[in-house]
Every structure is written in structure tokens, then in C-alpha cells.
mmCIF file of C-alpha atoms in Angstrom:
data_model
loop_
_atom_site.group_PDB
_atom_site.id
_atom_site.type_symbol
_atom_site.label_atom_id
_atom_site.label_comp_id
_atom_site.label_asym_id
_atom_site.label_seq_id
_atom_site.Cartn_x
_atom_site.Cartn_y
_atom_site.Cartn_z
ATOM 1 C CA MET A 30 18.481 -74.820 -18.022
ATOM 2 C CA LYS A 31 22.187 -75.331 -17.317
ATOM 3 C CA LYS A 32 22.841 -75.179 -21.069
ATOM 4 C CA ALA A 33 21.007 -71.844 -21.217
ATOM 5 C CA ALA A 34 23.103 -70.585 -18.302
ATOM 6 C CA GLY A 35 26.277 -71.506 -20.157
ATOM 7 C CA TRP A 36 25.193 -69.786 -23.372
ATOM 8 C CA LEU A 37 24.006 -66.648 -21.573
ATOM 9 C CA ALA A 38 27.234 -66.477 -19.584
ATOM 10 C CA MET A 39 29.192 -66.681 -22.856
ATOM 11 C CA ILE A 40 27.052 -63.953 -24.457
ATOM 12 C CA THR A 41 27.566 -61.789 -21.378
ATOM 13 C CA LEU A 42 31.309 -62.441 -21.472
ATOM 14 C CA PHE A 43 31.724 -61.384 -25.117
ATOM 15 C CA THR A 44 29.438 -58.373 -24.610
ATOM 16 C CA ASN A 45 31.450 -57.197 -21.611
ATOM 17 C CA MET A 46 34.715 -57.685 -23.513
ATOM 18 C CA SER A 47 33.391 -55.393 -26.243
ATOM 19 C CA LEU A 48 32.063 -52.832 -23.776
ATOM 20 C CA ILE A 49 35.268 -52.713 -21.750
ATOM 21 C CA VAL A 50 37.167 -51.533 -24.826
ATOM 22 C CA ALA A 51 34.560 -48.839 -25.462
ATOM 23 C CA LYS A 52 34.582 -47.746 -21.806
ATOM 24 C CA ALA A 53 38.375 -47.632 -21.781
ATOM 25 C CA VAL A 54 38.196 -45.167 -24.665
ATOM 26 C CA ALA A 55 35.514 -43.135 -22.858
ATOM 27 C CA SER A 56 37.578 -43.131 -19.650
ATOM 28 C CA TYR A 57 40.660 -41.912 -21.527
ATOM 29 C CA LEU A 58 38.731 -39.172 -23.317
ATOM 30 C CA SER A 59 36.821 -37.925 -20.272
ATOM 31 C CA GLY A 60 39.079 -38.610 -17.284
ATOM 32 C CA SER A 61 35.871 -39.106 -15.301
ATOM 33 C CA LEU A 62 36.060 -41.198 -12.135
ATOM 34 C CA CYS A 63 32.435 -42.207 -12.663
ATOM 35 C CA ILE A 64 33.226 -43.668 -16.061
ATOM 36 C CA ILE A 65 36.405 -45.261 -14.700
ATOM 37 C CA SER A 66 34.332 -46.913 -11.959
ATOM 38 C CA SER A 67 32.047 -48.219 -14.689
ATOM 39 C CA LEU A 68 35.144 -49.507 -16.521
ATOM 40 C CA VAL A 69 36.305 -51.336 -13.380
ATOM 41 C CA ASP A 70 32.826 -52.807 -13.035
ATOM 42 C CA SER A 71 32.988 -54.131 -16.601
ATOM 43 C CA ALA A 72 36.431 -55.625 -15.978
ATOM 44 C CA VAL A 73 35.094 -57.488 -12.968
ATOM 45 C CA ASP A 74 32.032 -58.482 -15.016
ATOM 46 C CA ILE A 75 34.333 -60.329 -17.391
ATOM 47 C CA THR A 76 35.759 -62.251 -14.451
ATOM 48 C CA SER A 77 32.293 -63.087 -13.146
ATOM 49 C CA GLY A 78 31.100 -64.138 -16.597
ATOM 50 C CA MET A 79 34.066 -66.480 -16.990
ATOM 51 C CA VAL A 80 33.517 -67.973 -13.520
ATOM 52 C CA ILE A 81 29.821 -68.646 -14.174
ATOM 53 C CA TRP A 82 30.514 -70.048 -17.649
ATOM 54 C CA VAL A 83 33.212 -72.414 -16.353
ATOM 55 C CA THR A 84 30.919 -73.461 -13.501
ATOM 56 C CA ALA A 85 28.027 -74.200 -15.851
ATOM 57 C CA ARG A 86 30.312 -76.393 -17.969
ATOM 58 C CA ALA A 87 31.689 -78.194 -14.918
ATOM 59 C CA ILE A 88 28.208 -78.982 -13.571
ATOM 60 C CA LYS A 89 27.243 -80.594 -16.891
ATOM 61 C CA LYS A 90 30.179 -83.018 -16.703
ATOM 62 C CA HIS A 91 29.062 -85.952 -14.570
ATOM 63 C CA ASP A 92 31.534 -88.228 -12.800
ATOM 64 C CA PRO A 93 29.656 -90.905 -10.813
ATOM 65 C CA TYR A 94 32.852 -91.972 -9.035
ATOM 66 C CA MET A 95 34.383 -88.661 -7.971
ATOM 67 C CA TYR A 96 31.066 -86.792 -7.605
ATOM 68 C CA PRO A 97 28.308 -89.397 -7.169
ATOM 69 C CA ARG A 98 25.662 -86.738 -6.464
ATOM 70 C CA GLY A 99 26.811 -84.222 -9.030
ATOM 71 C CA ARG A 100 28.568 -80.891 -8.610
ATOM 72 C CA THR A 101 25.626 -78.533 -8.291
ATOM 73 C CA LYS A 102 27.179 -76.936 -5.190
ATOM 74 C CA LEU A 103 29.732 -75.356 -7.522
ATOM 75 C CA GLU A 104 27.013 -72.891 -8.492
ATOM 76 C CA PRO A 105 26.620 -71.105 -5.121
ATOM 77 C CA ILE A 106 30.371 -71.363 -4.496
ATOM 78 C CA ALA A 107 31.035 -69.581 -7.794
ATOM 79 C CA LEU A 108 28.465 -66.909 -6.981
ATOM 80 C CA ILE A 109 30.106 -66.276 -3.600
ATOM 81 C CA ILE A 110 33.494 -65.910 -5.318
ATOM 82 C CA VAL A 111 31.978 -63.446 -7.797
ATOM 83 C CA SER A 112 30.406 -61.490 -4.923
ATOM 84 C CA VAL A 113 33.769 -61.168 -3.166
ATOM 85 C CA ILE A 114 35.499 -60.017 -6.366
ATOM 86 C CA MET A 115 32.780 -57.440 -7.054
ATOM 87 C CA GLY A 116 32.858 -56.163 -3.470
ATOM 88 C CA VAL A 117 36.650 -55.782 -3.330
ATOM 89 C CA ALA A 118 36.757 -53.979 -6.692
ATOM 90 C CA SER A 119 34.001 -51.582 -5.608
ATOM 91 C CA ILE A 120 35.707 -50.779 -2.304
ATOM 92 C CA GLN A 121 38.987 -50.136 -4.124
ATOM 93 C CA MET A 122 37.236 -47.737 -6.506
ATOM 94 C CA THR A 123 35.665 -45.918 -3.551
ATOM 95 C CA ALA A 124 39.098 -45.463 -1.971
ATOM 96 C CA GLN A 125 40.513 -44.150 -5.252
ATOM 97 C CA SER A 126 37.687 -41.615 -5.560
ATOM 98 C CA LEU A 127 38.248 -40.363 -2.011
ATOM 99 C CA GLU A 128 41.964 -40.076 -2.704
ATOM 100 C CA SER A 129 41.316 -37.950 -5.804
ATOM 101 C CA VAL A 130 39.202 -35.556 -3.734
ATOM 102 C CA LEU A 131 41.838 -35.256 -1.014
ATOM 103 C CA ARG A 132 44.600 -34.636 -3.564
ATOM 104 C CA ASN A 133 42.406 -32.292 -5.619
ATOM 105 C CA THR A 134 43.020 -34.174 -8.871
ATOM 106 C CA VAL A 135 39.398 -34.216 -10.060
ATOM 107 C CA ASN A 136 39.120 -32.896 -13.629
ATOM 108 C CA PRO A 137 36.374 -34.553 -15.703
ATOM 109 C CA HIS A 138 35.666 -33.403 -19.264
ATOM 110 C CA VAL A 139 32.906 -35.452 -20.852
ATOM 111 C CA ASP A 140 32.583 -34.993 -24.614
ATOM 112 C CA LEU A 141 30.006 -36.250 -27.114
ATOM 113 C CA ALA A 142 31.944 -39.446 -27.881
ATOM 114 C CA SER A 143 32.052 -40.421 -24.198
ATOM 115 C CA LEU A 144 28.337 -39.727 -23.825
ATOM 116 C CA CYS A 145 27.486 -41.862 -26.861
ATOM 117 C CA ILE A 146 29.592 -44.763 -25.576
ATOM 118 C CA MET A 147 27.916 -44.716 -22.160
ATOM 119 C CA ILE A 148 24.418 -44.402 -23.647
ATOM 120 C CA ALA A 149 25.121 -47.359 -25.952
ATOM 121 C CA THR A 150 26.323 -49.362 -22.933
ATOM 122 C CA VAL A 151 23.101 -48.703 -21.036
ATOM 123 C CA VAL A 152 20.971 -49.704 -24.037
ATOM 124 C CA ILE A 153 22.887 -52.956 -24.614
ATOM 125 C CA LYS A 154 22.731 -53.937 -20.941
ATOM 126 C CA PHE A 155 19.028 -53.109 -20.811
ATOM 127 C CA ILE A 156 18.355 -55.415 -23.772
ATOM 128 C CA LEU A 157 20.387 -58.234 -22.202
ATOM 129 C CA MET A 158 18.607 -57.841 -18.875
ATOM 130 C CA PHE A 159 15.103 -58.201 -20.288
ATOM 131 C CA ASP A 160 15.522 -60.154 -23.514
ATOM 132 C CA TYR A 161 17.736 -62.912 -22.112
ATOM 133 C CA CYS A 162 18.058 -63.266 -18.362
ATOM 134 C CA PHE A 163 14.468 -62.629 -17.261
ATOM 135 C CA ARG A 164 13.270 -65.488 -19.477
ATOM 136 C CA PHE A 165 15.104 -67.988 -17.261
ATOM 137 C CA ASP A 166 14.706 -66.465 -13.809
ATOM 138 C CA ASP A 167 14.395 -69.872 -12.085
ATOM 139 C CA ASP A 168 18.120 -70.560 -12.483
ATOM 140 C CA ALA A 169 20.453 -69.029 -9.900
ATOM 141 C CA SER A 170 23.315 -68.429 -12.335
ATOM 142 C CA ILE A 171 21.016 -66.684 -14.807
ATOM 143 C CA GLN A 172 19.509 -64.664 -11.960
ATOM 144 C CA VAL A 173 23.002 -63.419 -11.158
ATOM 145 C CA LEU A 174 23.574 -62.503 -14.807
ATOM 146 C CA GLY A 175 20.261 -60.624 -14.782
ATOM 147 C CA GLN A 176 21.252 -58.879 -11.557
ATOM 148 C CA ASP A 177 24.604 -58.017 -13.093
ATOM 149 C CA HIS A 178 22.951 -56.421 -16.145
ATOM 150 C CA ARG A 179 20.493 -54.559 -13.914
ATOM 151 C CA ASN A 180 23.343 -53.219 -11.782
ATOM 152 C CA ASP A 181 25.171 -52.153 -14.927
ATOM 153 C CA CYS A 182 22.113 -50.278 -16.211
ATOM 154 C CA LEU A 183 21.737 -48.374 -12.944
ATOM 155 C CA SER A 184 25.456 -47.776 -12.391
ATOM 156 C CA ASN A 185 26.064 -46.656 -15.974
ATOM 157 C CA LEU A 186 23.090 -44.288 -15.859
ATOM 158 C CA ALA A 187 24.371 -42.811 -12.591
ATOM 159 C CA ALA A 188 27.913 -42.595 -13.971
ATOM 160 C CA LEU A 189 26.656 -40.947 -17.153
ATOM 161 C CA PHE A 190 24.634 -38.325 -15.285
ATOM 162 C CA CYS A 191 27.274 -37.537 -12.648
ATOM 163 C CA ALA A 192 30.110 -37.342 -15.178
ATOM 164 C CA TRP A 193 28.127 -35.018 -17.436
ATOM 165 C CA ALA A 194 26.918 -32.835 -14.533
ATOM 166 C CA ALA A 195 30.435 -32.682 -13.074
ATOM 167 C CA SER A 196 31.909 -31.446 -16.355
ATOM 168 C CA LYS A 197 29.189 -28.798 -16.687
ATOM 169 C CA TYR A 198 28.406 -27.640 -13.146
ATOM 170 C CA TRP A 199 30.375 -29.022 -10.167
ATOM 171 C CA ILE A 200 33.460 -31.209 -10.600
ATOM 172 C CA TYR A 201 33.026 -32.986 -7.262
ATOM 173 C CA LEU A 202 29.860 -34.644 -8.525
ATOM 174 C CA ASP A 203 32.217 -36.959 -10.401
ATOM 175 C CA PRO A 204 33.952 -38.589 -7.381
ATOM 176 C CA ILE A 205 30.694 -38.492 -5.422
ATOM 177 C CA GLY A 206 28.952 -40.354 -8.228
ATOM 178 C CA ALA A 207 31.825 -42.847 -8.465
ATOM 179 C CA ILE A 208 31.611 -43.517 -4.717
ATOM 180 C CA LEU A 209 27.824 -43.961 -4.820
ATOM 181 C CA VAL A 210 28.029 -46.324 -7.802
ATOM 182 C CA SER A 211 30.793 -48.357 -6.147
ATOM 183 C CA LEU A 212 28.970 -48.586 -2.822
ATOM 184 C CA TYR A 213 25.754 -49.645 -4.544
ATOM 185 C CA ILE A 214 27.558 -52.440 -6.383
ATOM 186 C CA ALA A 215 29.416 -53.534 -3.234
ATOM 187 C CA ILE A 216 26.245 -53.680 -1.115
ATOM 188 C CA THR A 217 24.270 -55.494 -3.809
ATOM 189 C CA TRP A 218 26.906 -58.184 -4.240
ATOM 190 C CA PHE A 219 27.403 -58.489 -0.488
ATOM 191 C CA MET A 220 23.718 -59.365 -0.149
ATOM 192 C CA THR A 221 24.022 -61.877 -3.007
ATOM 193 C CA GLY A 222 27.043 -63.542 -1.411
ATOM 194 C CA LYS A 223 25.358 -63.628 1.980
ATOM 195 C CA GLU A 224 22.237 -65.243 0.508
ATOM 196 C CA HIS A 225 24.178 -68.062 -1.145
ATOM 197 C CA LEU A 226 26.411 -68.560 1.885
ATOM 198 C CA ILE A 227 23.276 -69.143 3.957
ATOM 199 C CA MET A 228 22.083 -71.649 1.359
ATOM 200 C CA LEU A 229 25.360 -73.571 1.548
ATOM 201 C CA SER A 230 25.082 -73.694 5.338
ATOM 202 C CA GLY A 231 21.901 -75.787 5.057
ATOM 203 C CA LYS A 232 19.177 -73.304 5.958
ATOM 204 C CA SER A 233 15.652 -74.669 6.245
ATOM 205 C CA ALA A 234 13.192 -74.030 3.440
ATOM 206 C CA ALA A 235 10.375 -71.522 3.786
ATOM 207 C CA PRO A 236 7.279 -72.848 5.623
ATOM 208 C CA GLU A 237 5.233 -72.578 2.419
ATOM 209 C CA PHE A 238 7.523 -74.985 0.576
ATOM 210 C CA ILE A 239 7.668 -77.387 3.527
ATOM 211 C CA ASN A 240 3.865 -77.411 3.559
ATOM 212 C CA ARG A 241 3.927 -78.209 -0.147
ATOM 213 C CA ILE A 242 6.143 -81.242 0.519
ATOM 214 C CA VAL A 243 3.840 -82.360 3.338
ATOM 215 C CA ARG A 244 0.859 -82.096 1.012
ATOM 216 C CA VAL A 245 2.619 -84.233 -1.601
ATOM 217 C CA CYS A 246 3.226 -86.882 1.073
ATOM 218 C CA VAL A 247 -0.329 -86.792 2.423
ATOM 219 C CA GLU A 248 -1.909 -87.097 -1.021
ATOM 220 C CA HIS A 249 0.538 -89.691 -2.338
ATOM 221 C CA ASP A 250 -1.010 -92.981 -1.152
ATOM 222 C CA SER A 251 -3.854 -93.832 1.216
ATOM 223 C CA ARG A 252 -1.791 -96.696 2.666
ATOM 224 C CA ILE A 253 0.518 -94.186 4.347
ATOM 225 C CA ASP A 254 -0.892 -93.987 7.884
ATOM 226 C CA TYR A 255 1.150 -91.090 9.267
ATOM 227 C CA ILE A 256 3.739 -88.530 8.254
ATOM 228 C CA ASP A 257 6.285 -88.664 11.058
ATOM 229 C CA THR A 258 8.893 -86.025 10.222
ATOM 230 C CA VAL A 259 9.665 -83.826 7.225
ATOM 231 C CA TYR A 260 12.958 -81.985 6.819
ATOM 232 C CA VAL A 261 13.487 -79.623 3.881
ATOM 233 C CA TYR A 262 16.742 -77.684 3.795
ATOM 234 C CA HIS A 263 19.077 -76.068 1.312
ATOM 235 C CA CYS A 264 21.798 -78.040 -0.410
ATOM 236 C CA GLY A 265 23.189 -75.222 -2.495
ATOM 237 C CA THR A 266 20.541 -73.444 -4.538
ATOM 238 C CA ARG A 267 18.074 -76.331 -4.296
ATOM 239 C CA PHE A 268 16.722 -78.482 -1.474
ATOM 240 C CA LEU A 269 17.332 -81.814 0.174
ATOM 241 C CA VAL A 270 14.169 -83.461 1.496
ATOM 242 C CA GLU A 271 14.018 -86.094 4.242
ATOM 243 C CA VAL A 272 10.636 -87.686 4.921
ATOM 244 C CA HIS A 273 9.736 -90.322 7.505
ATOM 245 C CA ILE A 274 6.442 -92.078 6.859
ATOM 246 C CA VAL A 275 4.588 -94.674 8.936
ATOM 247 C CA MET A 276 2.756 -97.628 7.405
ATOM 248 C CA ASP A 277 1.125 -100.858 8.552
ATOM 249 C CA PRO A 278 3.747 -103.110 10.244
ATOM 250 C CA THR A 279 2.178 -106.169 8.579
ATOM 251 C CA MET A 280 2.656 -104.727 5.093
ATOM 252 C CA SER A 281 5.070 -106.662 2.883
ATOM 253 C CA LEU A 282 8.534 -105.254 2.238
ATOM 254 C CA LYS A 283 7.860 -105.094 -1.500
ATOM 255 C CA VAL A 284 4.724 -102.974 -1.126
ATOM 256 C CA ALA A 285 6.333 -100.676 1.459
ATOM 257 C CA HIS A 286 9.377 -100.225 -0.776
ATOM 258 C CA ASP A 287 7.295 -99.453 -3.861
ATOM 259 C CA ILE A 288 5.207 -96.856 -2.018
ATOM 260 C CA SER A 289 8.310 -95.191 -0.542
ATOM 261 C CA GLU A 290 10.189 -95.163 -3.840
ATOM 262 C CA ALA A 291 7.216 -93.729 -5.719
ATOM 263 C CA LEU A 292 6.905 -90.974 -3.112
ATOM 264 C CA GLN A 293 10.611 -90.248 -3.406
ATOM 265 C CA ASN A 294 10.347 -89.928 -7.192
ATOM 266 C CA ASN A 295 7.277 -87.730 -6.809
ATOM 267 C CA ILE A 296 9.103 -85.330 -4.499
ATOM 268 C CA GLU A 297 12.204 -85.268 -6.709
ATOM 269 C CA SER A 298 10.044 -84.295 -9.683
ATOM 270 C CA LEU A 299 9.688 -80.837 -8.116
ATOM 271 C CA PRO A 300 12.205 -78.493 -9.798
ATOM 272 C CA GLN A 301 13.306 -77.009 -6.466
ATOM 273 C CA VAL A 302 14.331 -80.405 -5.044
ATOM 274 C CA GLU A 303 17.882 -81.663 -5.486
ATOM 275 C CA ARG A 304 17.384 -85.028 -3.774
ATOM 276 C CA ALA A 305 14.717 -86.726 -1.644
ATOM 277 C CA PHE A 306 15.091 -89.515 0.910
ATOM 278 C CA VAL A 307 12.029 -91.388 2.158
ATOM 279 C CA HIS A 308 12.341 -93.551 5.263
ATOM 280 C CA CYS A 309 9.590 -96.066 6.008
ATOM 281 C CA ASP A 310 8.741 -96.967 9.611
ATOM 282 C CA TYR A 311 6.031 -98.889 11.455
ATOM 283 C CA GLU A 312 5.694 -96.606 14.519
ATOM 284 C CA PHE A 313 6.188 -92.946 15.431
ATOM 285 C CA SER A 314 6.768 -93.076 19.179
ATOM 286 C CA HIS A 315 10.552 -92.614 18.913
ATOM 287 C CA ARG A 316 12.363 -89.280 18.840
ATOM 288 C CA PRO A 317 14.137 -88.135 15.654
ATOM 289 C CA TYR A 318 17.512 -88.114 17.430
ATOM 290 C CA HIS A 319 17.117 -91.817 18.206
ATOM 291 C CA GLU A 320 17.835 -92.581 14.539
ATOM 292 C CA HIS A 321 20.419 -89.932 13.709
ATOM 293 C CA LYS A 322 23.044 -88.096 15.677
ATOM 294 C CA ILE A 323 22.484 -84.421 16.387
ATOM 295 C CA VAL A 324 24.871 -82.161 14.462
#
């Protein structure tokens, strides 16, 4: 999956590099703020594609001494960085559009060449969105690439319509369209950044997934007498699982260890789980904070 993320990020990067040249030509020919906002979006897309590609490569490189548990947290960190870059660029484009209205410098003139370039951009992004990224929608990096292509489809369609309508009917549709496109991109990426920031902060999993973990524990081995506590919380895009089980105090250490280790491996086989820790006990009368400090 990480290999697919790296390849798709590279494809996205080279596609955006090609499209940015085409959009630069369309922006020069038309002078449309909508198309310029789309050009800025593509420029930031190149940055995001490079960040995700570098992150995917870094995650694949294991160093058991410097990073004994891997570097999977780089993924949400990279996505937060991309979200900030996208948001700042969109806000800057909004300010530029407002400034053009106040200074009365709006003068779009969309010709056939500009229209063809923007239509080709929408078609290419549409193909990338469905033919590549939606095949691997379980990976967070690929989800972001899919979201990026979806945003580009919508923003380019809006830019195309507003630029054309502004050149034909009302010139102020151009800055209005640029502002709407920029605000849409900013809000979308703000929500993405917020989501991954919450994940990094260690938010608990949804009750449905916690219940799934509990079911795995209950059905694992009949020699497990009780399930004491189950904690499932985010560690980046995936989950850390802590399970406390209770077994017969007269059971041998070897048997208790084998049951606990098998349960741990069973839980870690779930694709959503980053790491599982199973603690074996012989009673459940103590409080959870008796074993660990409260943080």
C-alpha cells in the first residue's frame, strides 16, 4: 500500500507539473483571476505531491535503532503541513481577488485556447480521481491525493464557468468565482488538517471498532476468564490497542504468555491496528490508574 502511495504521488506530481505549464499559458492568455487561482492551486499541488512522495519513501526506510516502531506518524504530519500550505495559498488568492475588485483591475478575456486547456485539466483530474486514487481508498495518503483531484475537478469546473461567464456577461463573476474556489479549497483542507491533528492527539476509536476489538478478545481463547480493560486510540492514521485480560492464577507462565501473544498477533492482523499490547493479570479488582499514571 505504501508503495502504491509513492507511485501515485509521483504520477500526481508529474501530472501537476504538466498542467501548471498549461494553466500558466491559459492565465496569460485570459487574465482571468479564476484561472489564476486554479494555477496557484496547481502550484501548491506540486508541493503537496512532493511532500507525500517524500513521506512515503521515508516511511518505507526502517531504522530499528533511531525509529524502533517505524515512522508512520510522518504521514499525518505531512498531511497537516500540506493542509496549512493549501489554506495559506487559498487565503492569499482570496485577498488578491478582493484587491482587484477594489482597484477595478478586473478584465478577463477567455478565448478558445484557454477553454480547451481548462477542459483538458478537468478531464485529466477526473481520470486520476477515479482510475487511481479510489482503488486504494484505505490509505490516508492516497485518500488525500483523491481528495486533491476531486477538489481540482470542482475548482477547475467553477473557474472555467466563472471565467467564461465573466468574459461574456459580467466581469465581476471572475473575482467572485476566484474567491469561492479559494474559500472552498481553504475550508476543505482545514477540515483535513483538523482531522489528522485530532488523530495525532490520540483520540479514541469509534465505539464500533472498540467493540470489534472486544469481540476478537472474547472469541480468542476459552481460557481467558475476563476482559478487564480495552483501550483503542489513534496513533497517527492507525490505532494503538491496549488490552488487559484475566486468566486463572494457577496457570503456568508459558501457557499465559502463549495465549497473550497469540491474542496480540490476532489484533495486530487487523489492517487498522498499528500496534497491540496485551497485559495478562490474575484479578480485576484494581483500578486502571493503579498500574499506570494518569496523563
